[in-house]
C-alpha cells in the first residue's frame, strides 16, 4: 500500500468509532436487503425440500360420500398418470380439552404411517401408531393436551372415541393445522388432526373398506385432470392441487412477504446511510483540505487524491459488507425460524445463493463510494492555494435565541441554528431514521386494527360444517340442537374448494353459496354490486385473476365446470373466496342441500357452550367460533409483534448511530470554541450542558418529523405488501405517535454522548496552537 | 544561469469591488545554490510570491522561469509535474500528515518519482539522517517536537532533490535556539546539495544565514543589505 492510502486508512482507524457507526448503518441497510432476498430464497428452498422429502401429494381429492377403497385404489393403480397414491377416510369431530375448551378435530384413517411413501410424516416425539386404539397427532396442540403418551377423547358422530397418542408428527398436508384455512390466514392452535388406523375410522361410520379421500403424486408427464376424470364416477366434492394447498400457499406468501418487505426497509436505510456518509465525508474532506493542499503541492493530481479518499469508502464498504453479511444471515435465520415456527417448524435449508449478498454489497458500495466521491471531487476542485489556506467554517448564522436563559443554555440554543442548512439536513435524516423505527409501531397498530375489522365484519358467531349433505330447508336452530330463542339466524350454506379460472389464469379458491349471503357479513364493496346471482369475488381473488364485474369465471371441481359472471368485488384482501347463491352451484352440488350453516346467537358471549351443543349433532363435522378466530389472530399478531419490536430496536440503534454521526460533525467544527471555553475556565460539564441543550432541540424537532415519516414509510411498506398479500390500510394511532416521539427523543439524546466525548478528549493546547496560530 | 528569473510580475486580488494590487511588476533573479530571504510587513505579498513561484497560484502579468523553464503558461498537469520534480515546499506549520510516520511522510513526496520501494525507503532515510532524525524515523508527527517536525518537513522537501526550495516562515513556529539549529542545517544542505532556497520570514535574525535579503514593499523587491 502506498503512503497516501496508508495515511487515509490510518485516519480511519483514528476515527474508528465513527467509522464503525457509519459502517453499522450501511451494514444494517445491506442486511435488510440481503435478508429480504435471501430470506425469501431460504424459505422457498426449505419449503421445497420439505415438500419433496415428505412427498407432498400433487392432488388432494375429496369424495361426496364414502366410497369403496378397493375400487378407488384400482382406478389409481391402473392410471398411467398417477405415480403413487393413498386413499383414506376422514371424519370430523370435536375434541374437548382438559380445560373444557372444545376444538374442531379431524380423524384420518390410513395404512401404516411408518411405511408411507406419500404425505410422509416426520416424527416430532414418541413413535408411530401400530395397532387399533392408537394414533398420531399433528404437533401444535400440545398445550391443549394433545401430547405423546396421552389418551384423548374425541366426539365423533355422537360417539366418544378414545385414542392413545403414540407420538406427535409433522404432516405436509397440515403444516398449518388450522380450522380456518378458508380465511386464508395461517393460524394455529385451532385444529386437532389425528391419524388413526383406517379400520378404526371405518368402524366409526360402519363403513367396511370405505374411504372419502384420495391423495396422489403424478407421473412426471402425468395429467392431473385425466387422473381426476378417472375418479369422477365416485362423486368428487373438492379437488385441491398442491400449489393451491394451504400449506404451500401460506409458505409461499411468507417468503413473498419477506422478499418484498425487507428490501424496502433496506433501501430506506441505504438512503440514510448515504446521507450520513456524505455528511461525514464532506466534513472530513473539508478538515483535510490543508493536507489535500500539501499533497497537491507535492505534485499529486486530483485523480490520485480522490482515489486515496475512495479508500475510505472502500474500508467503510468492506466493514459494512462484513456487518451486512453477518447481520443479513442473522436476520435471515431469525426471520425464517420465527416465520416458520409461527406455525410449525420445518427444517431450515440454506441454499448456496450468493446473489443476494452480491446485490447487497453492490448497493452498499455504490451508495458509499458515491457519497465519498462527491465531496472529495468537489473539494479537490479548489486550487492548491485555497486548499492550503482552508480554515474551518468561520461564519455562522447568528440568532438571539434564549432570551434570559443562562449563558450556557443560550449558547446551546444559538449553536443549534448556526448552520441552518446543515440543521435542516440533520433533522430530516434523523427524522427519517426515527420514522423508520416508528414505522414498525404504526404497522403493528394498523395490522391489529385491520385484522379486527376483517373479523368483526362477519355477523355470525358460529359456523358449522356437516359430514354429509343435508337438506337446507331442514337446517334450523332445532336441527342444530339449539334453542330457537337463543339464535338470531341460522343460514344454510354450501362450501367447497375449487379451481377458479378466468381465461388462462387460474387460482385455488373457496366457494361459498348461500341464499342469504348478504346477511352473514357486512361486505365492503370495492367494485360492482352485491348480486349473488353471479359471483362476488374477494378482492385478493379478483386481483389474482385480473377479474372484475362483467367478466366470466369458471368454477371447476373435478371435471364439472360452472360458469358465472362476476357481479362484484368485495374488500377482502386476504382470502381467495367466491360468494354466490346456493342454487347457481347446482351442477356441483344438489341445490336443495347444504353442507354447513352460519349461526348468529342472541348472546354472543354464550358461543362456547352453544358450540358444544352444535357439535353433539351427528352430522356436524365441526363448529367454528368467531371468538376463537379472533383469539387465534391475536396470538398470531402477538408473535408478529416480536418481529416488529426486533426491527424497531434495530431502527432505534440506527437512529443513535445516525444522530451521533451527524452531530459529531458539528462538534468537530467547534474545536476552537471548546478549547476557548476550556481556557476560560469552563468545566467539561459546562461544555456537556451546551451540547445537551443543542441535542435536545435536535431530538425534539427530529422526533416531530419522525411522526409523519413513520406514517409515510409505513404506507410505503404497506404498498409493498399490497403487491403480494393485501392492501394494508395504515392508520396513525395516537399510541404509536407518542411512543415514536418519546423514543426518538431518548435515542437522539443518547447519541449526544459522542460529541460530549469528543469535546472532553480535545487537546486544548494543540487545538489553540494549530488552529489559531498564523 | 539564473535558477529563478522573474520579470514584471503582477498579481492582484479582488474582494467585492475592491482591488488589491499585491505584486506590481516584481523582478527577481537568483543564482544556483543561493539562499535568499524575503522580508516584509504582513499583507505585503510574500506568501503570494512563494505561491506563484511554486505554481500553486497564477499571476496576471509577467513571467516566471525556474531553471530555464517558463512556468506562467503551464496547464494544471504540467504544473503538477513541475511541483513533483523541481520545487520543494517547507511550511510554517510543517503540514505533515499526522497519520504517517516521519519516514512515510518523506516517502510521500517521492512516491511519484521513485517506484522501487527499496530505493524509496533508502532515499527517505538518507534525508532523515541528513536532518539528524536517524532515531525518529518511525515516529508519528505527534511524537516529535516542533523542531523535529520541521526537520521532517525539510527532509520531505529536500528528498526529491529539487532545484528550488520555497520556505514560508520555516522557523516561525520555533524558538530562537531551535530556529538557529534549523538554519544551520539548511545552510549546510544548501551547499551540499546545490539547492536554491527562497525563504519568507519576519525574523530578521535569520539574515546572518542568508546570501541575500530582500524586502517586499509596494509590490516590488528592494535589496536590504545592498
GROMACS .gro file of N, CA, C and O in nm, chain B residues 149-188:
model
  160
  923UNK      N    1   0.962   1.810   1.393
  923UNK     CA    2   0.862   1.806   1.287
  923UNK      C    3   0.906   1.891   1.168
  923UNK      O    4   0.889   1.853   1.053
  924UNK      N    5   0.964   2.009   1.199
  924UNK     CA    6   1.006   2.094   1.089
  924UNK      C    7   1.123   2.029   1.013
  924UNK      O    8   1.133   2.043   0.891
  925UNK      N    9   1.204   1.955   1.086
  925UNK     CA   10   1.315   1.886   1.017
  925UNK      C   11   1.261   1.778   0.923
  925UNK      O   12   1.315   1.754   0.816
  926UNK      N   13   1.154   1.712   0.966
  926UNK     CA   14   1.092   1.613   0.877
  926UNK      C   15   1.041   1.683   0.751
  926UNK      O   16   1.059   1.636   0.639
  927UNK      N   17   0.977   1.802   0.773
  927UNK     CA   18   0.923   1.877   0.659
  927UNK      C   19   1.036   1.918   0.564
  927UNK      O   20   1.021   1.913   0.441
  928UNK      N   21   1.152   1.953   0.622
  928UNK     CA   22   1.267   1.991   0.539
  928UNK      C   23   1.318   1.868   0.462
  928UNK      O   24   1.345   1.875   0.342
  929UNK      N   25   1.326   1.758   0.534
  929UNK     CA   26   1.372   1.635   0.468
  929UNK      C   27   1.277   1.598   0.354
  929UNK      O   28   1.320   1.555   0.247
  930UNK      N   29   1.146   1.617   0.377
  930UNK     CA   30   1.049   1.586   0.272
  930UNK      C   31   1.072   1.675   0.149
  930UNK      O   32   1.065   1.629   0.035
  931UNK      N   33   1.101   1.803   0.174
  931UNK     CA   34   1.124   1.895   0.063
  931UNK      C   35   1.255   1.864  -0.010
  931UNK      O   36   1.263   1.868  -0.132
  932UNK      N   37   1.357   1.827   0.069
  932UNK     CA   38   1.489   1.801   0.009
  932UNK      C   39   1.496   1.669  -0.065
  932UNK      O   40   1.568   1.656  -0.165
  933UNK      N   41   1.421   1.571  -0.014
  933UNK     CA   42   1.439   1.433  -0.061
  933UNK      C   43   1.418   1.418  -0.210
  933UNK      O   44   1.478   1.332  -0.273
  934UNK      N   45   1.333   1.502  -0.266
  934UNK     CA   46   1.312   1.484  -0.411
  934UNK      C   47   1.416   1.561  -0.492
  934UNK      O   48   1.409   1.564  -0.614
  935UNK      N   49   1.512   1.617  -0.420
  935UNK     CA   50   1.628   1.682  -0.480
  935UNK      C   51   1.587   1.784  -0.585
  935UNK      O   52   1.621   1.774  -0.704
  936UNK      N   53   1.510   1.884  -0.540
  936UNK     CA   54   1.461   1.984  -0.635
  936UNK      C   55   1.569   2.089  -0.662
  936UNK      O   56   1.670   2.095  -0.592
  937UNK      N   57   1.543   2.171  -0.759
  937UNK     CA   58   1.636   2.280  -0.785
  937UNK      C   59   1.605   2.399  -0.695
  937UNK      O   60   1.691   2.483  -0.667
  938UNK      N   61   1.481   2.406  -0.648
  938UNK     CA   62   1.437   2.522  -0.571
  938UNK      C   63   1.355   2.477  -0.451
  938UNK      O   64   1.267   2.390  -0.463
  939UNK      N   65   1.386   2.538  -0.335
  939UNK     CA   66   1.303   2.511  -0.218
  939UNK      C   67   1.242   2.643  -0.173
  939UNK      O   68   1.310   2.744  -0.160
  940UNK      N   69   1.112   2.640  -0.154
  940UNK     CA   70   1.039   2.759  -0.109
  940UNK      C   71   0.995   2.734   0.035
  940UNK      O   72   0.929   2.634   0.063
  941UNK      N   73   1.037   2.824   0.123
  941UNK     CA   74   1.006   2.804   0.264
  941UNK      C   75   0.931   2.924   0.318
  941UNK      O   76   0.979   3.037   0.311
  942UNK      N   77   0.810   2.896   0.369
  942UNK     CA   78   0.726   3.004   0.422
  942UNK      C   79   0.734   3.002   0.574
  942UNK      O   80   0.680   2.912   0.638
  943UNK      N   81   0.805   3.098   0.630
  943UNK     CA   82   0.824   3.107   0.776
  943UNK      C   83   0.869   2.971   0.834
  943UNK      O   84   0.803   2.918   0.923
  944UNK      N   85   0.977   2.916   0.785
  944UNK     CA   86   1.015   2.781   0.829
  944UNK      C   87   1.051   2.773   0.977
  944UNK      O   88   1.045   2.665   1.035
  945UNK      N   89   1.085   2.887   1.035
  945UNK     CA   90   1.120   2.885   1.177
  945UNK      C   91   1.019   2.962   1.261
  945UNK      O   92   1.039   2.985   1.379
  946UNK      N   93   0.908   3.000   1.197
  946UNK     CA   94   0.808   3.084   1.263
  946UNK      C   95   0.743   3.019   1.383
  946UNK      O   96   0.690   3.087   1.469
  947UNK      N   97   0.750   2.890   1.387
  947UNK     CA   98   0.683   2.819   1.495
  947UNK      C   99   0.785   2.762   1.596
  947UNK      O  100   0.749   2.678   1.677
  948UNK      N  101   0.911   2.811   1.583
  948UNK     CA  102   1.017   2.755   1.668
  948UNK      C  103   1.079   2.866   1.753
  948UNK      O  104   1.079   2.983   1.713
  949UNK      N  105   1.134   2.825   1.866
  949UNK     CA  106   1.206   2.927   1.944
  949UNK      C  107   1.340   2.957   1.877
  949UNK      O  108   1.381   2.888   1.783
  950UNK      N  109   1.407   3.063   1.926
  950UNK     CA  110   1.526   3.112   1.857
  950UNK      C  111   1.637   3.007   1.847
  950UNK      O  112   1.703   2.993   1.744
  951UNK      N  113   1.653   2.934   1.955
  951UNK     CA  114   1.760   2.833   1.959
  951UNK      C  115   1.736   2.723   1.855
  951UNK      O  116   1.823   2.687   1.777
  952UNK      N  117   1.608   2.676   1.853
  952UNK     CA  118   1.574   2.571   1.756
  952UNK      C  119   1.581   2.626   1.614
  952UNK      O  120   1.623   2.557   1.522
  953UNK      N  121   1.536   2.751   1.599
  953UNK     CA  122   1.538   2.814   1.467
  953UNK      C  123   1.681   2.821   1.415
  953UNK      O  124   1.709   2.792   1.298
  954UNK      N  125   1.773   2.855   1.504
  954UNK     CA  126   1.914   2.866   1.462
  954UNK      C  127   1.967   2.731   1.416
  954UNK      O  128   2.035   2.720   1.314
  955UNK      N  129   1.931   2.626   1.491
  955UNK     CA  130   1.978   2.492   1.454
  955UNK      C  131   1.925   2.453   1.316
  955UNK      O  132   1.997   2.396   1.233
  956UNK      N  133   1.799   2.485   1.293
  956UNK     CA  134   1.737   2.452   1.164
  956UNK      C  135   1.809   2.527   1.052
  956UNK      O  136   1.841   2.472   0.947
  957UNK      N  137   1.838   2.654   1.079
  957UNK     CA  138   1.901   2.736   0.974
  957UNK      C  139   2.042   2.687   0.943
  957UNK      O  140   2.083   2.684   0.826
  958UNK      N  141   2.114   2.648   1.046
  958UNK     CA  142   2.249   2.595   1.024
  958UNK      C  143   2.242   2.471   0.936
  958UNK      O  144   2.319   2.453   0.841
  959UNK      N  145   2.146   2.391   0.969
  959UNK     CA  146   2.132   2.267   0.892
  959UNK      C  147   2.093   2.298   0.747
  959UNK      O  148   2.148   2.240   0.652
  960UNK      N  149   2.000   2.392   0.729
  960UNK     CA  150   1.956   2.425   0.593
  960UNK      C  151   2.072   2.484   0.512
  960UNK      O  152   2.087   2.456   0.393
  961UNK      N  153   2.151   2.563   0.580
  961UNK     CA  154   2.266   2.626   0.514
  961UNK      C  155   2.363   2.518   0.464
  961UNK      O  156   2.413   2.523   0.352
  962UNK      N  157   2.387   2.420   0.552
  962UNK     CA  158   2.479   2.312   0.518
  962UNK      C  159   2.426   2.235   0.395
  962UNK      O  160   2.497   2.208   0.299
   0.00000   0.00000   0.00000
